Coordinates of C-alpha atoms and ligand atoms in Angstrom, one line a residue:
M1 CA 58.9 21.2 -7.9
K2 CA 61.8 18.8 -8.6
V3 CA 62.2 18.0 -12.3
L4 CA 64.4 15.3 -13.7
V5 CA 65.3 15.8 -17.3
I6 CA 66.3 12.5 -18.9
G7 CA 68.3 13.3 -22.1
G8 CA 69.1 16.7 -20.8
D9 CA 72.4 16.9 -22.8
G10 CA 70.4 16.7 -26.1
Y11 CA 68.8 19.3 -28.3
C12 CA 65.4 19.5 -26.7
G13 CA 66.5 18.4 -23.2
W14 CA 69.3 21.0 -22.8
A15 CA 67.0 23.9 -23.7
T16 CA 64.3 22.6 -21.4
A17 CA 66.6 22.0 -18.4
L18 CA 67.9 25.6 -18.6
Y19 CA 64.4 27.1 -19.2
L20 CA 62.9 25.3 -16.1
S21 CA 66.0 26.1 -13.9
N22 CA 65.6 29.8 -14.9
R23 CA 62.0 29.7 -13.8
G24 CA 62.8 28.4 -10.4
Y25 CA 62.2 24.7 -10.8
E26 CA 64.8 22.5 -9.0
V27 CA 66.3 20.6 -12.0
A28 CA 68.6 17.6 -12.5
I29 CA 69.8 16.2 -15.8
L30 CA 70.3 12.5 -16.4
D31 CA 72.0 11.5 -19.6
S32 CA 74.3 8.7 -20.8
L33 CA 76.0 11.1 -23.3
V34 CA 75.4 8.3 -25.9
R35 CA 74.3 10.8 -28.5
R36 CA 77.8 12.4 -28.5
H37 CA 79.2 8.8 -29.0
W38 CA 76.8 8.1 -31.9
D39 CA 77.9 11.4 -33.6
N40 CA 81.6 10.3 -33.2
E41 CA 80.8 6.9 -34.6
L42 CA 79.0 8.3 -37.7
G43 CA 81.7 11.0 -38.1
V44 CA 79.3 13.9 -37.8
A45 CA 79.1 16.9 -35.6
T46 CA 76.6 19.6 -34.6
L47 CA 76.9 22.8 -36.6
T48 CA 77.4 24.6 -33.3
P49 CA 80.4 23.9 -31.1
I50 CA 78.8 22.4 -27.9
A51 CA 80.8 22.3 -24.6
S52 CA 81.0 19.3 -22.4
I53 CA 78.0 18.8 -20.1
Q54 CA 80.1 19.6 -17.0
Q55 CA 81.4 22.9 -18.6
R56 CA 77.9 23.8 -19.6
L57 CA 76.5 23.3 -16.1
Q58 CA 79.4 25.2 -14.5
R59 CA 78.8 28.2 -16.8
W60 CA 75.1 28.1 -16.0
K61 CA 75.9 28.2 -12.3
D62 CA 78.5 31.0 -12.7
L63 CA 76.0 33.1 -14.7
T64 CA 72.8 32.5 -12.7
G65 CA 73.8 31.1 -9.4
K66 CA 71.6 28.1 -10.1
T67 CA 72.8 24.5 -9.7
I68 CA 71.6 21.7 -12.0
D69 CA 72.5 18.3 -10.6
L70 CA 74.0 15.8 -13.1
F71 CA 73.6 12.0 -13.3
I72 CA 75.7 10.4 -16.0
G73 CA 74.4 7.0 -16.9
D74 CA 72.1 4.8 -19.0
I75 CA 68.5 4.3 -18.1
N76 CA 68.9 0.8 -19.5
N77 CA 71.0 0.2 -16.3
Y78 CA 68.2 -0.3 -13.8
E79 CA 70.4 -0.1 -10.7
F80 CA 71.9 3.2 -11.9
L81 CA 68.4 4.6 -12.7
K82 CA 66.9 3.6 -9.3
A83 CA 69.9 5.1 -7.5
A84 CA 69.6 8.4 -9.4
L85 CA 65.9 8.7 -8.8
N86 CA 66.2 8.0 -5.1
K87 CA 69.0 10.5 -4.8
F88 CA 67.1 13.3 -6.5
E89 CA 63.5 12.4 -5.6
P90 CA 61.7 14.0 -8.6
T91 CA 58.1 15.2 -8.6
S92 CA 58.1 15.2 -12.4
I93 CA 60.2 13.3 -14.9
I94 CA 60.7 14.5 -18.4
H95 CA 61.9 11.8 -20.7
F96 CA 63.8 12.9 -23.8
G97 CA 66.4 10.1 -23.4
E98 CA 66.0 8.1 -26.6
Q99 CA 67.6 7.4 -30.0
R100 CA 65.6 9.8 -32.0
S101 CA 66.7 9.6 -35.6
A102 CA 64.5 7.7 -38.2
P103 CA 67.5 7.2 -40.6
F104 CA 69.8 6.0 -37.8
S105 CA 67.2 3.3 -37.0
M106 CA 67.0 2.2 -40.6
I107 CA 70.8 1.8 -41.2
D108 CA 70.7 -2.0 -40.7
R109 CA 69.5 -4.6 -38.3
E110 CA 71.9 -3.6 -35.5
H111 CA 70.8 0.0 -35.5
A112 CA 67.1 -1.0 -35.5
V113 CA 67.7 -3.3 -32.6
L114 CA 69.8 -0.7 -30.8
T115 CA 67.1 1.9 -31.3
Q116 CA 64.2 -0.3 -30.1
V117 CA 66.1 -1.8 -27.1
N118 CA 67.5 1.6 -26.0
N119 CA 64.1 3.3 -26.3
V120 CA 61.6 0.6 -25.2
V121 CA 63.7 -1.0 -22.4
G122 CA 64.8 2.4 -21.1
T123 CA 61.2 3.5 -20.9
L124 CA 60.1 0.2 -19.3
N125 CA 62.8 0.5 -16.7
L126 CA 61.6 4.0 -15.9
L127 CA 58.0 2.8 -15.5
Y128 CA 59.1 0.0 -13.1
A129 CA 61.3 2.4 -11.1
M130 CA 58.4 4.8 -10.8
K131 CA 56.0 2.0 -9.8
E132 CA 58.4 0.8 -7.1
D133 CA 59.6 4.1 -5.6
F134 CA 57.7 7.1 -7.1
P135 CA 54.2 6.1 -8.0
D136 CA 52.9 9.6 -7.6
C137 CA 55.5 11.3 -9.8
H138 CA 54.3 12.7 -13.2
L139 CA 55.9 11.2 -16.3
V140 CA 56.1 13.6 -19.2
K141 CA 57.3 11.4 -22.1
L142 CA 58.3 12.7 -25.6
G143 CA 56.4 10.8 -28.2
T144 CA 56.1 11.9 -31.8
M145 CA 53.5 12.9 -34.3
G146 CA 55.1 10.2 -36.6
E147 CA 53.4 7.6 -34.5
Y148 CA 50.1 8.3 -36.4
G149 CA 51.6 8.2 -39.9
T150 CA 49.6 9.9 -42.6
P151 CA 46.0 8.5 -42.4
N152 CA 43.4 9.8 -44.8
I153 CA 41.3 11.1 -41.9
D154 CA 41.8 13.9 -39.3
I155 CA 44.3 13.0 -36.5
E156 CA 43.0 13.4 -33.0
E157 CA 45.0 13.8 -29.8
G158 CA 45.8 10.2 -28.8
Y159 CA 42.3 8.8 -28.9
I160 CA 39.4 8.5 -31.4
T161 CA 35.8 7.8 -30.8
I162 CA 34.5 5.0 -33.1
E163 CA 31.0 3.7 -33.7
H164 CA 31.1 0.1 -34.9
N165 CA 28.2 -2.2 -35.5
G166 CA 26.0 0.0 -33.4
R167 CA 28.4 0.3 -30.4
K168 CA 30.6 3.2 -29.5
D169 CA 34.0 3.5 -27.8
T170 CA 36.9 5.9 -27.4
L171 CA 40.1 4.0 -28.3
P172 CA 43.8 4.7 -28.9
Y173 CA 44.2 6.4 -32.3
P174 CA 45.5 3.9 -34.9
K175 CA 49.3 4.0 -35.3
Q176 CA 51.1 3.7 -38.7
P177 CA 54.7 4.7 -38.0
G178 CA 57.2 5.0 -40.9
S179 CA 60.5 3.9 -39.4
M180 CA 61.9 1.5 -36.8
Y181 CA 62.5 4.6 -34.6
H182 CA 58.9 5.8 -34.9
L183 CA 57.8 2.2 -34.1
S184 CA 59.8 2.4 -30.9
K185 CA 57.7 5.4 -29.8
V186 CA 54.5 3.4 -30.5
H187 CA 55.7 0.5 -28.4
D188 CA 56.6 3.1 -25.6
S189 CA 53.1 4.6 -25.8
H190 CA 51.4 1.2 -25.3
N191 CA 53.7 0.3 -22.4
I192 CA 53.1 3.6 -20.7
H193 CA 49.3 3.4 -21.2
F194 CA 49.4 -0.1 -19.7
A195 CA 51.4 1.1 -16.7
C196 CA 48.9 3.9 -16.0
K197 CA 46.0 1.5 -16.2
M198 CA 47.6 -1.3 -14.1
W199 CA 49.6 0.6 -11.5
G200 CA 47.8 4.0 -11.4
L201 CA 50.9 5.9 -12.7
R202 CA 50.2 9.4 -14.2
A203 CA 51.7 10.2 -17.6
T204 CA 51.5 12.7 -20.4
D205 CA 52.7 11.6 -23.9
L206 CA 53.7 14.6 -25.9
N207 CA 53.4 13.7 -29.6
Q208 CA 55.8 16.3 -30.8
G209 CA 56.3 17.4 -34.4
I210 CA 59.6 18.4 -35.9
V211 CA 61.4 21.0 -33.8
Y212 CA 63.3 23.9 -35.5
G213 CA 65.5 26.7 -34.3
V214 CA 68.3 26.9 -31.9
L215 CA 68.1 29.9 -29.6
T216 CA 66.1 30.1 -26.5
E217 CA 66.5 32.9 -24.0
E218 CA 68.8 30.7 -21.8
T219 CA 70.9 29.0 -24.5
G220 CA 71.5 32.4 -26.1
M221 CA 72.9 33.9 -22.8
D222 CA 76.5 32.7 -23.4
E223 CA 78.5 30.9 -26.1
M224 CA 79.2 28.0 -23.6
L225 CA 75.5 27.4 -23.3
I226 CA 74.9 27.1 -27.0
N227 CA 72.6 24.3 -28.1
R228 CA 73.3 21.6 -30.6
L229 CA 72.1 22.0 -34.2
D230 CA 72.2 19.0 -36.4
Y231 CA 72.5 19.2 -40.2
D232 CA 73.8 15.8 -41.3
G233 CA 71.7 13.3 -43.3
V234 CA 71.1 11.1 -40.2
F235 CA 70.3 13.4 -37.3
G236 CA 69.5 16.7 -39.1
T237 CA 65.8 17.4 -39.4
A238 CA 64.0 19.1 -42.4
L239 CA 63.8 22.8 -41.7
N240 CA 67.1 23.1 -39.7
R241 CA 68.8 21.2 -42.5
F242 CA 67.3 23.5 -45.2
C243 CA 68.5 26.7 -43.5
I244 CA 72.1 25.3 -43.1
Q245 CA 72.1 24.1 -46.7
A246 CA 71.0 27.5 -47.8
A247 CA 73.8 29.2 -45.8
V248 CA 76.5 27.2 -47.6
G249 CA 75.0 27.3 -51.1
H250 CA 74.0 23.6 -51.1
P251 CA 70.7 22.9 -53.0
L252 CA 67.9 22.2 -50.6
T253 CA 67.4 18.4 -50.3
V254 CA 63.7 17.9 -50.8
Y255 CA 63.0 14.1 -50.8
G256 CA 60.8 13.1 -53.7
K257 CA 57.8 15.3 -54.6
G258 CA 58.0 17.3 -51.3
G259 CA 54.2 16.9 -50.6
Q260 CA 55.1 15.2 -47.2
T261 CA 53.2 17.3 -44.6
R262 CA 54.3 17.4 -41.0
G263 CA 53.7 19.3 -37.8
F264 CA 56.4 21.7 -36.8
L265 CA 57.3 23.9 -33.7
D266 CA 59.9 26.4 -32.6
I267 CA 62.2 25.1 -29.9
R268 CA 61.0 28.0 -27.7
D269 CA 57.6 26.4 -27.8
T270 CA 59.0 22.9 -27.0
V271 CA 60.3 24.2 -23.6
R272 CA 57.1 26.1 -22.9
C273 CA 54.9 23.0 -23.7
I274 CA 57.0 21.0 -21.2
E275 CA 56.4 23.6 -18.5
I276 CA 52.6 23.6 -19.3
A277 CA 52.5 19.8 -19.0
I278 CA 54.3 19.6 -15.7
A279 CA 52.3 22.5 -14.3
N280 CA 49.0 20.7 -15.1
P281 CA 49.8 17.1 -14.3
A282 CA 47.8 14.1 -15.4
E283 CA 45.6 12.4 -12.8
A284 CA 46.6 9.2 -11.1
G285 CA 45.9 6.4 -13.6
E286 CA 45.6 8.8 -16.5
F287 CA 47.5 8.4 -19.8
R288 CA 47.1 11.7 -21.5
V289 CA 48.2 12.5 -25.0
F290 CA 48.9 16.0 -26.4
N291 CA 49.8 16.7 -30.0
Q292 CA 52.7 19.1 -29.6
F293 CA 53.2 21.2 -32.8
T294 CA 52.1 24.7 -33.8
E295 CA 51.9 24.7 -37.6
L296 CA 51.6 22.2 -40.5
F297 CA 53.8 22.6 -43.5
S298 CA 54.7 20.5 -46.5
I299 CA 58.4 19.9 -47.1
G300 CA 58.1 21.5 -50.5
D301 CA 56.5 24.6 -49.1
L302 CA 59.2 24.9 -46.4
A303 CA 61.9 24.7 -49.0
G304 CA 60.2 27.5 -50.9
M305 CA 60.0 29.7 -47.8
V306 CA 63.7 29.1 -47.1
K307 CA 64.6 29.9 -50.7
K308 CA 62.7 33.2 -50.5
A309 CA 64.2 34.2 -47.1
G310 CA 67.7 33.2 -48.3
N311 CA 67.4 35.2 -51.5
A312 CA 66.2 38.2 -49.5
I313 CA 69.5 38.2 -47.5
G314 CA 71.6 37.7 -50.7
L315 CA 72.0 33.9 -50.6
N316 CA 71.7 32.0 -53.8
V317 CA 69.3 29.1 -53.0
D318 CA 68.3 26.3 -55.3
I319 CA 65.9 23.4 -54.6
N320 CA 66.7 19.9 -55.6
N321 CA 64.0 17.2 -55.6
L322 CA 66.2 14.1 -54.8
E323 CA 65.0 10.6 -55.3
N324 CA 63.4 9.8 -51.9
P325 CA 65.6 7.6 -49.7
R326 CA 62.5 6.8 -47.6
I327 CA 59.4 4.9 -48.2
E328 CA 56.6 7.3 -47.4
K329 CA 53.6 9.0 -49.1
E330 CA 54.8 12.1 -51.0
E331 CA 51.3 13.6 -51.5
H332 CA 48.6 13.0 -48.9
Y333 CA 45.9 14.4 -46.7
F334 CA 47.2 15.6 -43.3
N335 CA 45.1 17.4 -40.7
A336 CA 46.1 16.9 -37.1
K337 CA 44.4 18.5 -34.0
N338 CA 46.6 20.4 -31.6
T339 CA 44.2 22.3 -29.3
K340 CA 45.0 20.7 -25.9
L341 CA 48.3 22.7 -25.2
L342 CA 46.7 25.8 -26.7
D343 CA 43.8 25.5 -24.3
L344 CA 46.3 25.2 -21.4
G345 CA 47.9 28.6 -22.4
L346 CA 50.5 27.9 -25.1
Q347 CA 51.2 31.1 -27.1
P348 CA 53.0 29.9 -30.2
H349 CA 55.9 31.4 -32.0
Y350 CA 54.9 31.0 -35.7
L351 CA 57.4 30.5 -38.4
S352 CA 58.1 33.9 -40.0
D353 CA 60.5 35.6 -42.3
S354 CA 62.3 37.1 -39.4
L355 CA 62.8 33.7 -37.8
L356 CA 64.1 32.2 -41.0
D357 CA 66.5 35.2 -41.4
S358 CA 67.9 34.7 -37.9
L359 CA 68.3 30.9 -38.4
L360 CA 69.9 31.6 -41.8
N361 CA 72.3 34.2 -40.3
F362 CA 73.1 31.8 -37.5
A363 CA 74.0 29.1 -40.0
V364 CA 76.1 31.5 -42.0
K365 CA 78.0 32.4 -38.8
Y366 CA 79.1 28.7 -38.2
Q367 CA 79.3 27.7 -41.9
S368 CA 83.1 26.9 -41.6
R369 CA 82.2 23.9 -39.4
I370 CA 80.0 22.3 -42.1
D371 CA 81.2 19.1 -43.7
G372 CA 79.6 19.2 -47.1
K373 CA 80.0 15.4 -47.4
E374 CA 77.5 14.9 -44.6
I375 CA 74.6 16.8 -46.2
L376 CA 73.2 14.3 -48.7
P377 CA 71.2 11.3 -47.3
K378 CA 73.2 8.0 -47.1
V379 CA 70.6 5.8 -45.4
T380 CA 67.8 4.3 -47.5
W381 CA 64.6 2.5 -46.7
H382 CA 64.7 0.6 -50.0
R383 CA 66.8 -2.4 -49.1
Ligands
NAD1 P1 69.0 14.3 -28.9 O1 69.6 13.1 -29.6 O2 69.5 15.6 -29.2 O3 68.9 14.1 -27.3 C1 68.6 12.9 -26.7 C2 69.5 12.7 -25.5 O4 69.1 11.5 -24.8 C3 71.0 12.6 -25.8 O5 71.7 13.6 -25.0 C4 71.3 11.2 -25.5 O6 72.7 11.1 -25.0 C5 70.3 10.8 -24.4 N1 70.0 9.4 -24.3 C6 69.6 8.6 -25.3 N2 69.4 7.3 -24.8 C7 69.7 7.4 -23.5 C8 69.6 6.4 -22.5 N3 69.3 5.1 -22.7 N4 69.9 6.8 -21.2 C9 70.2 8.0 -20.9 N5 70.3 9.0 -21.9 C10 70.0 8.7 -23.2 O7 67.4 14.3 -29.3 P2 66.3 15.5 -29.3 O8 66.2 16.0 -30.6 O9 66.6 16.4 -28.1 O10 65.0 14.7 -29.0 C11 64.6 14.5 -27.6 C12 63.3 13.6 -27.6 O11 62.3 14.3 -28.3 C13 63.4 12.3 -28.2 O12 62.7 11.3 -27.5 C14 62.8 12.5 -29.6 O13 62.2 11.3 -30.0 C15 61.7 13.5 -29.3 N6 61.4 14.3 -30.4 C16 62.4 15.1 -31.0 C17 62.0 15.9 -32.1 C18 63.0 16.8 -32.9 O14 62.7 17.4 -33.9 N7 64.3 16.9 -32.4 C19 60.7 15.9 -32.6 C20 59.7 15.1 -32.0 C21 60.1 14.3 -30.9
USQ2 N1 63.0 15.3 -45.6 C1 63.4 15.9 -46.8 N2 64.6 16.4 -46.9 C2 65.5 16.3 -45.9 C3 65.2 15.7 -44.6 C4 63.9 15.2 -44.5 O1 62.6 16.0 -47.7 O2 66.7 16.8 -46.1 C5 61.6 14.8 -45.4 C6 61.5 13.4 -45.0 O3 61.5 12.5 -46.1 C7 60.2 13.4 -44.2 C8 60.2 14.8 -43.6 O4 61.1 15.6 -44.3 O5 59.1 13.2 -45.0 C9 60.6 14.8 -42.1 O6 61.9 14.3 -42.0 P1 62.8 14.7 -40.8 O7 64.1 14.0 -40.9 O8 62.8 16.2 -40.6 O9 62.0 14.2 -39.5 P2 61.7 12.7 -39.0 O10 62.5 11.7 -39.7 O11 60.2 12.5 -39.1 O12 62.1 12.8 -37.5 C10 62.2 14.0 -36.7 C11 62.9 13.8 -35.5 C12 62.2 12.7 -34.7 C13 60.8 13.2 -34.4 C14 60.0 13.5 -35.7 C15 58.7 14.2 -35.5 O13 64.3 13.3 -35.8 O14 62.9 12.5 -33.4 O15 60.1 12.1 -33.8 O16 60.9 14.5 -36.4 S1 57.5 13.7 -36.7 O17 58.1 14.0 -38.1 O18 56.4 14.5 -36.5 O19 57.3 12.3 -36.5

């Protein structure tokens, strides 16, 4: 099977490309490297020192004898995208290649427009390129649990059956996203659904929760293969940030009351979920949605778990409930289904004390790279 990983230089994409290559899939990475550029623009850096994509791929080949092809370019450039697809001829495309930070998308009008154009136009280009040249290829698209927002009813996997005035239908689950970034994912979902219905494309939308952790079997093989781990107030995500904050003695930055509940998963499960999706493709014309997370936690509970694990290895960890820079519910009902990937064989890695220990120790190892000025949130939803 030939798998094109769009966004394969990023956090989820790099781990996935190596995982699939290690399992015998023929893999190519397509990436514009724009994320490295955004980091430079913001003046932030991953906790871990990541090598250039060329060095990473050369080391992977030296270690394993496996080649991963590389296409550097932007999927908003349709000619480039078409040429790359026709050169590689994928049977599955995994699309991670988007601007994925909610705070980045809320900086100002320019960043909102950049996010929505980059994400929505990139995905649209991909749909047209597939329609024209690869109509049978399976698209596995990374969506987000944040598309649903925090409704006061159970969250289903993509669709909900509703009875209304005596009639019944199964419809796309209502979307109430909380940032311009999350909105871009909703727009993508509608466009992909439409393309499947109109043109018979096959697609799986993986509504992923918040990913944590850094090591996978492959990225841990060599220092040159190390994955990125973001801790700054724009690209860092909750649990990864808390572990890194604990390592340097910064109070954990819980926004508001901390009752915000989200779905989470270990990066080792991200890569496995992708493999499950491509090994069990959607039917022609089908737009399938899987909720991709393994556990639900409130932010406050996570901070408590990190504090306990940090104290156990001798770190002094405090929790600071900051004024919330976002506009979101801080206490709410949240119960999302996640059985479809489990039914297809996912065996989750659950968050445990030992995992927190290893993430904390990892953060301690690289603590000299942390820029304390980048930890507190600088972007606000309130203006
Ligand atoms: P990331 O920023 O680490 O990686 C994204 C990669 O895509 C980067 O290497 C970037 O250069 C590339 N890219 C962006 N726009 C591109 C374009 N127009 N053309 C080509 N390449 C482009 O992000 P990540 O954390 O690996 O997230 C990957 C995907 O998973 C995103 O779509 C994100 O929305 C989704 N997701 C991530 C998380 C998470 O916790 N990290 C959770 C849920 C969903
Ligand atoms: N939060 C804190 N303290 C922090 C950081 C975040 O309390 O230091 C809170 C936020 O207010 C929010 C929750 O934690 O309520 C999650 O924030 P986050 O930054 O960890 O995650 P989010 O902005 O939702 O985005 C991340 C990824 C995004 C993905 C999404 C999955 O960046 O690409 O789509 O997680 S989900 O949250 O399920 O929508």
